Coordinates of C-alpha atoms in Angstrom, one line a residue:
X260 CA 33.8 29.8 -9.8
X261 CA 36.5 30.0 -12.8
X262 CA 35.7 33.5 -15.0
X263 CA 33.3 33.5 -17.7
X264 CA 31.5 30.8 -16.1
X265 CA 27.7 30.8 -16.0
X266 CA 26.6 32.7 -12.4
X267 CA 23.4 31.3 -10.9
X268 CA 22.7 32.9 -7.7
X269 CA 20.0 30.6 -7.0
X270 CA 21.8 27.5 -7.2
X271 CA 24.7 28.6 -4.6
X272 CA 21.9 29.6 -2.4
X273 CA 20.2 26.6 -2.3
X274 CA 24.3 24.8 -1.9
X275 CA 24.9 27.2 0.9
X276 CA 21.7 26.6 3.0
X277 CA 21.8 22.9 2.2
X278 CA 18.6 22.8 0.7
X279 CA 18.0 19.7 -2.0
X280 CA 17.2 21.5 -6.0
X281 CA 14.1 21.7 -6.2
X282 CA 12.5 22.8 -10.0
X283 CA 13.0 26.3 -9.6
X284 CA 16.7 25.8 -9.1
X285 CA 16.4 23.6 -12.3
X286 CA 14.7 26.3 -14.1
X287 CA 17.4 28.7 -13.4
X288 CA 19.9 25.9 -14.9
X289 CA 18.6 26.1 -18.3
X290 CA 17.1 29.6 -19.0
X291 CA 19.3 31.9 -20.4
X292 CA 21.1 29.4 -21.6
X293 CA 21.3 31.0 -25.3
X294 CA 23.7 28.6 -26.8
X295 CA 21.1 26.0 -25.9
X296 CA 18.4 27.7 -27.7
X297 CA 14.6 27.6 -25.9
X298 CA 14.1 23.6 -27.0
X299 CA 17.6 22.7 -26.5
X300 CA 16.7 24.2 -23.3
X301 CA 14.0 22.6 -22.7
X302 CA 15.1 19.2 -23.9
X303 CA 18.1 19.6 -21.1
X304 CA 15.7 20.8 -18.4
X305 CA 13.6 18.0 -18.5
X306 CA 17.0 15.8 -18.5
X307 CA 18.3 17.6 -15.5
X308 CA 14.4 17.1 -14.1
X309 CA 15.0 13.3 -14.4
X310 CA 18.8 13.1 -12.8
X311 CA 18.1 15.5 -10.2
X312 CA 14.2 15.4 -9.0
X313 CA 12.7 12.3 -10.8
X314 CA 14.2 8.9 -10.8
X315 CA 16.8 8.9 -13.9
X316 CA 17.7 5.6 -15.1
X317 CA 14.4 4.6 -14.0
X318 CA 12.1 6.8 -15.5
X319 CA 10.9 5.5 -18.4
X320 CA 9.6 2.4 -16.1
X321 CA 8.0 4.7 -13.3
X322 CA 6.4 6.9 -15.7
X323 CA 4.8 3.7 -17.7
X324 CA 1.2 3.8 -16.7
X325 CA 1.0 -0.4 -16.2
X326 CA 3.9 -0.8 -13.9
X327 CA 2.9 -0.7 -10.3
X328 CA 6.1 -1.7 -9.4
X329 CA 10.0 -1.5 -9.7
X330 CA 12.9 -3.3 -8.7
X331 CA 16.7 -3.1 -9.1
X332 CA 18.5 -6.0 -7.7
X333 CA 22.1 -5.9 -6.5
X334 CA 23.7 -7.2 -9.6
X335 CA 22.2 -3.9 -11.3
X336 CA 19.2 -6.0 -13.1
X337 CA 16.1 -3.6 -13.4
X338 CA 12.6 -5.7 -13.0
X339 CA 9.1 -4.6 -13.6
X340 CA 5.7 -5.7 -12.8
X341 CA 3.1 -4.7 -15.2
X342 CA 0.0 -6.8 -13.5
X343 CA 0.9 -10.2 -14.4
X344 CA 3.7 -10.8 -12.2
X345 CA 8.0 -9.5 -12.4
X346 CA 9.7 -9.6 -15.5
X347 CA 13.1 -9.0 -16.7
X348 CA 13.6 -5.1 -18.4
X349 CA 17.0 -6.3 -19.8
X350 CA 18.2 -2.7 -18.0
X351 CA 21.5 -3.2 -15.9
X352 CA 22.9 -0.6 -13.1
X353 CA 26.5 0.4 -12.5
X354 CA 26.4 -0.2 -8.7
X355 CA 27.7 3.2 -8.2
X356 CA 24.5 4.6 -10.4
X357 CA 22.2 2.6 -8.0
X358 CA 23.6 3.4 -4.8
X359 CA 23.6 7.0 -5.9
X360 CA 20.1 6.9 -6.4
X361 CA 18.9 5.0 -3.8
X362 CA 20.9 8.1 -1.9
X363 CA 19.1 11.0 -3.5
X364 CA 15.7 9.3 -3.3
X365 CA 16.1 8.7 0.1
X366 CA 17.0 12.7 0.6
X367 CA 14.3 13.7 -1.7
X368 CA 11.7 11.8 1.0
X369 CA 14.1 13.8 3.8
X370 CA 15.8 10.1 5.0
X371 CA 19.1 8.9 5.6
X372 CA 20.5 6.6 3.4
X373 CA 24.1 5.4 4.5
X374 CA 26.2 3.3 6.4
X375 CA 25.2 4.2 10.2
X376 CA 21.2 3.9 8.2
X377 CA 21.1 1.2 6.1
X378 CA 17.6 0.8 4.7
X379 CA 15.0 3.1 4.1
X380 CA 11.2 2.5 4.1
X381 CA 9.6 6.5 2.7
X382 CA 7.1 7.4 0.7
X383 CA 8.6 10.2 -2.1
X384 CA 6.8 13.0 -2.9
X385 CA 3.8 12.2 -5.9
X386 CA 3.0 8.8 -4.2
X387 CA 6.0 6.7 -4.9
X388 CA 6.9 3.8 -2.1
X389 CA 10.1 3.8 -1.7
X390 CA 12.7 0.7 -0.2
X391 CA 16.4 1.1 -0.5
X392 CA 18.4 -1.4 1.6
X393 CA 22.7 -1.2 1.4
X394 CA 25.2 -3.7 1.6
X395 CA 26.8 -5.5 3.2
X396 CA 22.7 -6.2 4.5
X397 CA 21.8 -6.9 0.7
X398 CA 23.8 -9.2 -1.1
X399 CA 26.1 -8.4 -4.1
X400 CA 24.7 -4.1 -4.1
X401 CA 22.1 -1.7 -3.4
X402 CA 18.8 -3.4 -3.5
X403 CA 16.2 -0.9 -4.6
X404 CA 12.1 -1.4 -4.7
X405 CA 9.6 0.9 -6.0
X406 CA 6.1 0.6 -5.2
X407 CA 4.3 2.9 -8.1
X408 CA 1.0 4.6 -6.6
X409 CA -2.0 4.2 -9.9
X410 CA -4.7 6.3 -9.5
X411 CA -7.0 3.8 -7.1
X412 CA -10.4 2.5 -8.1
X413 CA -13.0 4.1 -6.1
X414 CA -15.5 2.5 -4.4
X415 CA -16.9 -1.3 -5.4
X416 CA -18.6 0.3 -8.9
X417 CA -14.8 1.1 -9.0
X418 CA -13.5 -2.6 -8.8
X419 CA -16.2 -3.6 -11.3
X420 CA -15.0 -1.2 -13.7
X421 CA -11.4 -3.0 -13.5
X422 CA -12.9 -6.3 -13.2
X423 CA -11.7 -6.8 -9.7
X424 CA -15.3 -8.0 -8.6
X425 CA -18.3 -8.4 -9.7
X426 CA -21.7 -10.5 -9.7
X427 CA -23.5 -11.5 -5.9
X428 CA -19.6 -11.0 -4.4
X429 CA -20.4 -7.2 -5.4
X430 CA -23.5 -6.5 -3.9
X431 CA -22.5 -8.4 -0.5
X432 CA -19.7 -6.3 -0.3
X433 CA -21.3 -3.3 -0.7
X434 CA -23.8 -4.6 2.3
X435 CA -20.5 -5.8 4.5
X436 CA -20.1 -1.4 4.4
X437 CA -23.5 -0.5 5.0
X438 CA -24.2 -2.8 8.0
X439 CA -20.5 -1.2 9.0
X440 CA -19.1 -5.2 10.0
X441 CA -15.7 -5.3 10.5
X442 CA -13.2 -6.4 8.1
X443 CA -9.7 -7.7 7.0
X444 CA -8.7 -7.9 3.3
X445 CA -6.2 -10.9 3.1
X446 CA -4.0 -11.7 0.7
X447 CA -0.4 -12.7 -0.6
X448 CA 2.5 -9.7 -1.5
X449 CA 1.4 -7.8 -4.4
X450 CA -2.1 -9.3 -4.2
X451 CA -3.8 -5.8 -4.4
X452 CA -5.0 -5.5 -0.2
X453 CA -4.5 -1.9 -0.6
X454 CA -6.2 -0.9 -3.3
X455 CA -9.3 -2.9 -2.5
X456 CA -9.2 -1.5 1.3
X457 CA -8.9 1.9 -0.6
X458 CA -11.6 1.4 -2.6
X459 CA -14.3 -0.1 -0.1
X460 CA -13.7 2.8 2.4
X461 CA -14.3 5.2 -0.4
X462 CA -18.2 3.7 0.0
X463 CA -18.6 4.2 3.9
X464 CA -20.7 6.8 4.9
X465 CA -19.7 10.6 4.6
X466 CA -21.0 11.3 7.7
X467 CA -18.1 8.5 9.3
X468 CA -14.8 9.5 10.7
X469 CA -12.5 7.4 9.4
X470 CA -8.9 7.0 11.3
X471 CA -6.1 5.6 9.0
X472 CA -3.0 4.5 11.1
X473 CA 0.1 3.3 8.6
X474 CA 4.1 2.9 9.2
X475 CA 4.1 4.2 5.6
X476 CA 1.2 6.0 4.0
X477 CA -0.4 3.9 1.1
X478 CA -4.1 4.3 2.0
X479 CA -5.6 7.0 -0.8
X480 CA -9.3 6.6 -0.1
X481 CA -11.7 9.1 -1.8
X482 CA -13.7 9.7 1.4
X483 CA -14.7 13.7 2.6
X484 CA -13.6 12.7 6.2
X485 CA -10.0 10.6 6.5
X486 CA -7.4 11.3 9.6
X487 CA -4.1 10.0 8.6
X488 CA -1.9 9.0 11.3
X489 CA 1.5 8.1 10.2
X490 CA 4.7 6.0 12.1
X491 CA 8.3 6.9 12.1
X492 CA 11.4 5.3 12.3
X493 CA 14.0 5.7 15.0
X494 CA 16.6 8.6 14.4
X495 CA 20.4 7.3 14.3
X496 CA 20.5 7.8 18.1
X497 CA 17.5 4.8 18.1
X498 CA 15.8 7.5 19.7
X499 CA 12.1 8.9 18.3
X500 CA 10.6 6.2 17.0
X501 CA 6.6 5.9 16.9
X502 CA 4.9 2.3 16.0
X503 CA 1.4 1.5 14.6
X504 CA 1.1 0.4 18.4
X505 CA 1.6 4.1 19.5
X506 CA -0.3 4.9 16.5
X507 CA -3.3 3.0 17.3
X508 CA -3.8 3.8 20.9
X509 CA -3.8 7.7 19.9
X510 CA -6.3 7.0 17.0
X511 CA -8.4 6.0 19.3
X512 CA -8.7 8.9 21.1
X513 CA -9.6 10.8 17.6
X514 CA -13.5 9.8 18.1
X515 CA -13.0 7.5 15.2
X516 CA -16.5 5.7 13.4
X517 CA -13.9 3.5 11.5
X518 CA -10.6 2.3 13.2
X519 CA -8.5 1.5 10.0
X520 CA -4.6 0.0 10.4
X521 CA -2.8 0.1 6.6
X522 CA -1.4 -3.3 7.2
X523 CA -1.6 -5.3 10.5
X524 CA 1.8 -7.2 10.8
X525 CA 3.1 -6.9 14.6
X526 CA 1.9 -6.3 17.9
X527 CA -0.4 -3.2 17.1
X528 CA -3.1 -6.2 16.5
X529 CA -3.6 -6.5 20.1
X530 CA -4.6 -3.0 20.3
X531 CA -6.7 -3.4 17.3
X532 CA -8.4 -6.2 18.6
X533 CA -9.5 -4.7 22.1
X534 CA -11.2 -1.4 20.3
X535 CA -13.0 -3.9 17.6
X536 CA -14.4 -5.4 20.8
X537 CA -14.7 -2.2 22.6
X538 CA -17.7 -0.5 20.5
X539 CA -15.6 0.3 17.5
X540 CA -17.5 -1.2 14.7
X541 CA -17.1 -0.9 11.0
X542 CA -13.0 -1.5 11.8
X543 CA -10.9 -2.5 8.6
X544 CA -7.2 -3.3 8.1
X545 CA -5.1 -5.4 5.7
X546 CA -2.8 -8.6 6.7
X547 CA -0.7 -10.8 4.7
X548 CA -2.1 -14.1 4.9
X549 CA -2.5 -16.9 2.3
X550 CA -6.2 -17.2 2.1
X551 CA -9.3 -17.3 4.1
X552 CA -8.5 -20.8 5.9
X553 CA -5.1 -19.3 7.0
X554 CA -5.9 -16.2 8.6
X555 CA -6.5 -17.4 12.0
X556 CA -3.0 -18.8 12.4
X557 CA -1.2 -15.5 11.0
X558 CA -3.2 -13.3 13.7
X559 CA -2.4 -15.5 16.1
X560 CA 1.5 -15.5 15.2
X561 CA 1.1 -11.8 15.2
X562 CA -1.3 -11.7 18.8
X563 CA 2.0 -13.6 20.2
X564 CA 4.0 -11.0 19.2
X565 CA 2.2 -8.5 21.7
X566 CA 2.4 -11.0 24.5
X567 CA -1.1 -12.8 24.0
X568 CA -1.9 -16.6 24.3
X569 CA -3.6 -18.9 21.9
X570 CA -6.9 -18.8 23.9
X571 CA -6.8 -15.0 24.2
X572 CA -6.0 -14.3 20.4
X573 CA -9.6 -16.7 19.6
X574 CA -11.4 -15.2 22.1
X575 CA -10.7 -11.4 21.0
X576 CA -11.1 -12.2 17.4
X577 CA -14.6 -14.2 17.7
X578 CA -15.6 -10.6 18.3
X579 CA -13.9 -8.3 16.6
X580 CA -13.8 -9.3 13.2
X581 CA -17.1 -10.3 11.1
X582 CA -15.6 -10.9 7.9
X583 CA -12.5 -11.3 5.5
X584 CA -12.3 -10.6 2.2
X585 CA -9.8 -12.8 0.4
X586 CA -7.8 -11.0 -2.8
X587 CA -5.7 -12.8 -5.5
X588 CA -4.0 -12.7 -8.9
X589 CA -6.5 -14.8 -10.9
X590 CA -5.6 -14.9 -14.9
X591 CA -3.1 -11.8 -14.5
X592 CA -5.8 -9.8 -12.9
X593 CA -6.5 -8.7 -9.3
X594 CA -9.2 -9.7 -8.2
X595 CA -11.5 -10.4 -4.9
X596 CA -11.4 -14.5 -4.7
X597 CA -13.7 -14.9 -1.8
X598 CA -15.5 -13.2 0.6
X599 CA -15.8 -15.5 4.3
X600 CA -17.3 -15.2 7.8
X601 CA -15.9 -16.2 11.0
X602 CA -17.4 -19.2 12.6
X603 CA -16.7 -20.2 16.5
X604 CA -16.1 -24.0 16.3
X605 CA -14.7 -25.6 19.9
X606 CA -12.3 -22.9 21.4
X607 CA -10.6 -21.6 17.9
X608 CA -12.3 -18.6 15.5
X609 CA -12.3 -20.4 11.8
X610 CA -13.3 -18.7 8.8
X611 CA -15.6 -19.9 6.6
X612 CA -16.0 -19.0 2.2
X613 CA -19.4 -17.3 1.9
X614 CA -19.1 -16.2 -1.6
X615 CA -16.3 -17.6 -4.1
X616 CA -15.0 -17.4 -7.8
X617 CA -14.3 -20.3 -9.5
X618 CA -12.3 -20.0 -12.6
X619 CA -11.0 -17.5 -14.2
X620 CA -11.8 -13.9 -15.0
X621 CA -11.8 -13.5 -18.7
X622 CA -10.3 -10.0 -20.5
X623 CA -12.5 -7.1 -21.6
X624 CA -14.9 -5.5 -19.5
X625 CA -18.1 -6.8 -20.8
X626 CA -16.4 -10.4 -20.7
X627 CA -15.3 -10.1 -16.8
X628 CA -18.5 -9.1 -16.1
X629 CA -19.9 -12.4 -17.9
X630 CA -17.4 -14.2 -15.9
X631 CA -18.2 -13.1 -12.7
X632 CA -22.1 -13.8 -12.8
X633 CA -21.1 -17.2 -13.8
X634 CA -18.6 -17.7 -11.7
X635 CA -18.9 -16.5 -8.2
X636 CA -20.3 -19.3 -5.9
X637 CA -22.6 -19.6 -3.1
X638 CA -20.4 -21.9 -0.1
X639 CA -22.4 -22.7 3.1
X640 CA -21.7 -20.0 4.9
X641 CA -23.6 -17.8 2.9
X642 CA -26.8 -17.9 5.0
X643 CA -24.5 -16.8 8.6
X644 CA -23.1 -14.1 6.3
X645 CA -27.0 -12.8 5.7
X646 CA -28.3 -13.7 8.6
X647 CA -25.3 -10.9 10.1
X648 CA -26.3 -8.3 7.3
X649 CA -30.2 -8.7 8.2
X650 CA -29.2 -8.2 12.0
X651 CA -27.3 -5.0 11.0
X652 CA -30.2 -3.8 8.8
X653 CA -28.1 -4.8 5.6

């Protein structure tokens, strides 16, 4: 250190024991720093806070409270979505600035970000989802996606209160929990499966168990009694690894009342499949699937996967899953689109709408409440669907 120069002891410990600054370290930056006086101090403090802990350039889009999420492309071009689908921010990266930060984010969630590890999948410390993937994988730069954790409705009075259901839909959902059927919430990327899984299991029971297994934690119910169970990736020996397969099989050893897998995308649906057969009722989970009439197919691409046959996929679903909930962006809005039951026609599991919105949602709370009574259909299946809740006391 050249003479005269500022002497803090804490930052060359934290240099020589390899340990990331944390806010204490930033702290020491910036106090004492006279010539700065206390607001210039601050001022640079919460600068340095930005560059070194938060997510710099980015900020001022992961601190807005309507972004969910955050992307930089590899050209450098920053995109946002505020609810009603990406948009352009007019923001552009040096590629050096966003490989830099992918970097540090990556360390800040204790991940390797680099050439021998070229992608990252992490969740940062406050909530934050984070994806980084490198080139030569990701085309022209750094590709960089931030999935921004809101505070989560709770419970279905919660999704009323956004407007994300309402009406019958409401109240049938709110029996689906009590009669504890078993459940997937479909829906497209960005549909909000998450927060409406997050929300329903908020309603279960506080006397329930409920056993979360994720590859990345996003699940934030407001429930007394949730076990998280969490995967990992490989380390850069390809050694270590733990999948929502392994992760499954040891939830169920945790006495679980509700089996819950974040998102169901691979071969972990076999194992889900068995235990919702097996006595574990009230199961839940999340799957990417373009509506109701789709899902079948997409668990059967996934039931593949893990080594099953068309005939076996049908046969495990007819009894493991009672009902799907369907989710979609209607009029810039998240909402619950339909609500279905599955029905055993021939030798293949279809589901069927029991509850549907037509139209739109309008704006305003008051108004989407309106629009809902008005709105939400009864299809034919709605008498199986009660004739299941009445069996299970619903």
């Amino acid at each position: 250190m050249s003479a005269g120069a500022p002497h803090w002891p804490g930052v060359e410990a934290a240099i020589r024991e390899g340990r990331a600054p944390d806010a204490g370290v930033i702290a020491e930056l910036t106090d004492g720093v006279v010539a700065l006086g206390s607001r210039g101090a601050a001022v640079e403090g919460e600068r340095m806070r930005e560059r070194v802990l938060g997510f710099g350039p980015l900020e001022q889009w992961v601190g807005a409270p309507e972004v969910t999420d955050v992307l930089v492309n590899g050209d450098g071009s920053v995109w946002v979505d505020r609810g009603g689908g990406v948009e352009a921010t007019g923001q552009v990266l040096m590629a050096s600035d966003a490989r830099a930060l992918a970097t540090r984010l990556a360390g800040l969630a204790r991940r390797r970000l680099d050439e021998a590890q070229p992608w990252v999948d992490a969740v940062l410390p406050g909530g934050v989802r984070l994806h980084a993937i490198l080139p030569p994988l990701a085309e022209r730069g750094t590709h960089l996606s931030l999935r921004v954790a809101r505070r989560q409705p709770v419970g279905v009075a919660g999704l009323r209160t956004l407007g994300s259901v309402g009406g019958e839909m409401a109240s049938v959902l709110s029996r689906v929990l009590s009669a504890q059927l078993s459940f997937l919430v479909v829906g497209g990327t960005g549909a909000g499966k998450t927060t409406v899984l997050g929300a329903l299991l908020a309603d279960c029971a506080h006397d329930q168990r409920i056993v979360v297994a994720e590859d990345v934690r996003e699940l934030e119910p407001s429930h007394p009694h949730v076990v998280r169970l969490q995967g990992r990736s490989a380390n850069v020996e390809g050694a270590g690894a733990v999948s929502l397969v392994d992760l499954v099989r040891q939830a169920l050893r945790m006495r679980p009342d509700r089996l819950v897998v974040g998102e169901v995308r691979g071969a972990e649906v076999r194992e889900l499949l068995a235990a919702l057969n097996t006595g574990h009722d009230g199961g839940a989970g999340t799957l990417h699937a373009n509506g109701l009439a789709r899902t079948p197919a997409r668990i059967e691409a996934l039931g593949a996967l893990a080594g099953l046959d068309r005939d076996a996929v049908h046969a495990q679903l007819r009894g493991a899953v009672d009902v799907v909930v369907e989710v979609a962006r209607v009029g810039g809005r998240r909402v619950v689109r339909a609500v279905g039951v599955t029905s055993w026609t021939g030798s293949e599991v279809v589901i069927e709408e029991a509850f549907a919105l037509e139209g739109g949602v309008s704006a305003g709370a008051g108004g989407a409440e309106d629009a809902w009574a008005n709105g939400v259909r009864r299809r034919p299946a709605a008498g199986r669907l009660e004739e299941l809740l009445r069996e299970r006391g619903a």
